[in-house]
Amino acid sequence: MLSAFWQFTCVSSDEIRLDQSPAVVKRPGETVKISCGVGGVELTQTDSVLVKPGESFSISCVHSVELIQTGSTVLTPGQSLTLTCKVSGYSLTDSSYCTNWIRQPAGKTLEWIGAICGSGNTYYSEKLKSRFQVSRDTSSSTVTLTGQNMQTEDTAVYYCARHSQ
């Protein structure tokens, strides 16, 4: 089975560019280098994402102006999860931006859960859309992630992140 492992980093800057070697197919264990450059300075960090044959994957550099999240939450299997993220420095109704929820289980790569954009449209990971919902309250500038029937495999660090459309 052929797969691709990506090396990448994302940074916050007005001058972000994505440089990649020409399209290649790699075997398991081999890497392709992708990096984000900022004002002529290249920053790299090793992280990997497995892309299976026939699947596609895209990388977006995400950054925030200021995102303040709730603290730690401990649940038992079957319970619901509610996390909130208070944003500042941009409006939740600004059509230029989407606010995303991403999680990272210990020792694993980041996993995108879903997003809500300035238009109010929501987008979800196919794998997680049946159990998670992203909503917003524009009056308090908060974005909320709600998860249903949480299980031990949902244990992770959850992040909110803004990206430009």
Coordinates of C-alpha atoms in Angstrom, one line a residue:
M1 CA 0.0 0.0 0.0
L2 CA 1.4 3.4 -1.0
S3 CA 0.8 6.4 1.3
A4 CA 2.1 9.8 1.9
F5 CA 3.5 11.3 5.0
W6 CA 3.7 15.1 5.2
Q7 CA 6.1 17.3 7.1
F8 CA 4.7 20.7 7.7
T9 CA 4.4 23.7 10.0
C10 CA 1.9 26.5 10.2
V11 CA 2.7 30.0 11.4
S12 CA 0.8 33.2 12.0
S13 CA 1.8 36.0 9.6
D14 CA 0.5 38.2 6.8
E15 CA 3.2 36.7 4.5
I16 CA 2.6 33.0 4.5
R17 CA 3.6 30.9 1.5
L18 CA 3.4 27.1 1.1
D19 CA 6.4 25.5 -0.8
Q20 CA 6.2 21.9 -1.8
S21 CA 8.4 19.7 -3.9
P22 CA 6.7 18.4 -7.1
A23 CA 3.9 15.8 -6.7
V24 CA 5.4 12.5 -5.7
V25 CA 4.2 9.1 -4.5
K26 CA 6.0 7.7 -1.5
R27 CA 6.0 4.4 0.3
P28 CA 5.3 4.0 4.0
G29 CA 8.1 5.5 6.0
E30 CA 9.2 7.9 3.3
T31 CA 8.5 11.6 3.7
V32 CA 7.6 14.5 1.6
K33 CA 8.7 17.9 2.9
I34 CA 6.1 20.7 3.0
S35 CA 7.0 24.0 4.7
C36 CA 5.5 27.4 5.4
G37 CA 7.8 30.3 5.0
V38 CA 7.4 33.7 6.6
G39 CA 9.1 36.7 5.1
G40 CA 11.9 34.7 3.6
V41 CA 12.5 32.6 6.7
E42 CA 11.7 28.9 6.6
L43 CA 10.3 27.2 9.7
T44 CA 9.8 23.5 9.7
Q45 CA 8.4 21.0 12.2
T46 CA 8.0 17.3 11.9
D47 CA 4.5 16.1 12.0
S48 CA 2.9 13.4 9.9
V49 CA -0.5 12.7 8.3
L50 CA -1.2 9.4 6.6
V51 CA -2.9 9.8 3.2
K52 CA -4.2 6.5 1.9
P53 CA -4.5 5.8 -1.9
G54 CA -7.6 7.4 -3.3
E55 CA -8.0 9.9 -0.5
S56 CA -7.1 13.5 -0.7
F57 CA -5.7 15.8 2.0
S58 CA -5.2 19.5 2.2
I59 CA -3.2 21.6 4.7
S60 CA -4.3 25.1 5.7
C61 CA -2.2 27.3 7.9
V62 CA -4.4 28.3 10.8
H63 CA -3.7 31.1 13.2
S64 CA -5.6 33.2 15.8
V65 CA -5.9 36.7 16.8
E66 CA -6.9 35.7 20.3
L67 CA -8.8 32.6 21.2
I68 CA -9.6 31.8 24.8
Q69 CA -10.8 28.3 25.6
T70 CA -12.5 26.7 28.6
G71 CA -10.2 24.6 30.9
S72 CA -10.0 20.8 31.3
T73 CA -13.1 18.7 31.3
V74 CA -13.4 15.1 32.6
L75 CA -16.3 12.9 31.4
T76 CA -17.4 9.4 31.7
P77 CA -18.3 7.3 28.6
G78 CA -21.7 8.3 27.2
Q79 CA -21.7 11.8 28.5
S80 CA -21.9 15.0 26.4
L81 CA -19.1 17.5 26.0
T82 CA -19.5 21.2 25.8
L83 CA -16.4 23.4 25.1
T84 CA -16.4 27.1 24.4
C85 CA -14.0 29.4 22.7
K86 CA -14.2 33.2 23.2
V87 CA -12.7 35.1 20.3
S88 CA -11.4 38.7 20.1
G89 CA -9.8 40.7 17.3
Y90 CA -12.3 39.6 14.7
S91 CA -16.0 39.3 14.3
L92 CA -17.7 35.9 14.1
T93 CA -19.9 37.3 11.3
D94 CA -16.9 38.4 9.2
S95 CA -17.2 36.4 6.0
S96 CA -13.4 36.4 5.7
Y97 CA -13.0 33.9 8.5
C98 CA -14.0 30.5 9.9
T99 CA -13.5 29.3 13.4
N100 CA -12.5 25.6 13.6
W101 CA -12.4 22.9 16.3
I102 CA -9.4 20.5 16.1
R103 CA -8.3 17.8 18.5
Q104 CA -5.1 15.9 19.1
P105 CA -5.1 12.6 21.0
A106 CA -1.9 11.9 22.9
G107 CA 0.8 10.8 20.6
K108 CA -1.3 11.3 17.5
T109 CA -1.7 13.9 14.8
L110 CA -4.2 16.7 14.7
E111 CA -7.7 15.8 13.7
W112 CA -10.1 18.4 12.3
I113 CA -13.6 18.2 13.8
G114 CA -15.6 21.0 12.2
A115 CA -15.9 24.8 11.6
I116 CA -18.4 27.6 11.5
C117 CA -17.8 30.5 9.1
G118 CA -18.8 34.1 9.2
S119 CA -21.7 33.3 6.9
G120 CA -23.0 30.9 9.6
N121 CA -22.4 27.9 7.5
T122 CA -21.0 24.9 9.3
Y123 CA -18.7 22.2 8.0
Y124 CA -17.8 18.8 9.6
S125 CA -15.4 15.9 9.3
E126 CA -17.3 13.0 7.7
K127 CA -16.1 10.7 10.5
L128 CA -17.3 12.9 13.3
K129 CA -20.3 14.8 12.0
S130 CA -22.8 12.5 13.6
R131 CA -21.6 13.3 17.1
F132 CA -20.3 16.8 17.1
Q133 CA -21.9 20.2 16.5
V134 CA -20.3 23.7 16.2
S135 CA -22.3 26.7 17.0
R136 CA -21.7 30.4 17.8
D137 CA -23.1 33.2 19.9
T138 CA -22.2 36.4 18.1
S139 CA -23.4 38.6 21.0
S140 CA -20.7 37.1 23.3
S141 CA -18.2 36.3 20.6
T142 CA -18.1 32.6 21.5
V143 CA -17.9 29.4 19.5
T144 CA -19.1 26.2 21.1
L145 CA -18.3 22.6 20.4
T146 CA -20.9 20.1 21.6
G147 CA -20.1 16.4 21.5
Q148 CA -22.6 13.6 22.1
N149 CA -22.0 10.1 23.5
M150 CA -18.3 10.8 24.2
Q151 CA -16.1 7.7 24.5
T152 CA -12.5 7.0 25.8
E153 CA -11.2 7.3 22.2
D154 CA -12.4 10.9 22.2
T155 CA -9.8 11.7 24.9
A156 CA -7.6 14.5 23.4
V157 CA -6.6 18.1 23.6
Y158 CA -9.2 20.2 21.8
Y159 CA -8.3 23.4 20.1
C160 CA -10.2 26.2 18.5
A161 CA -8.4 28.0 15.6
R162 CA -9.3 30.7 13.1
H163 CA -8.5 30.5 9.4
S164 CA -9.0 32.8 6.5
Q165 CA -11.4 31.8 3.7

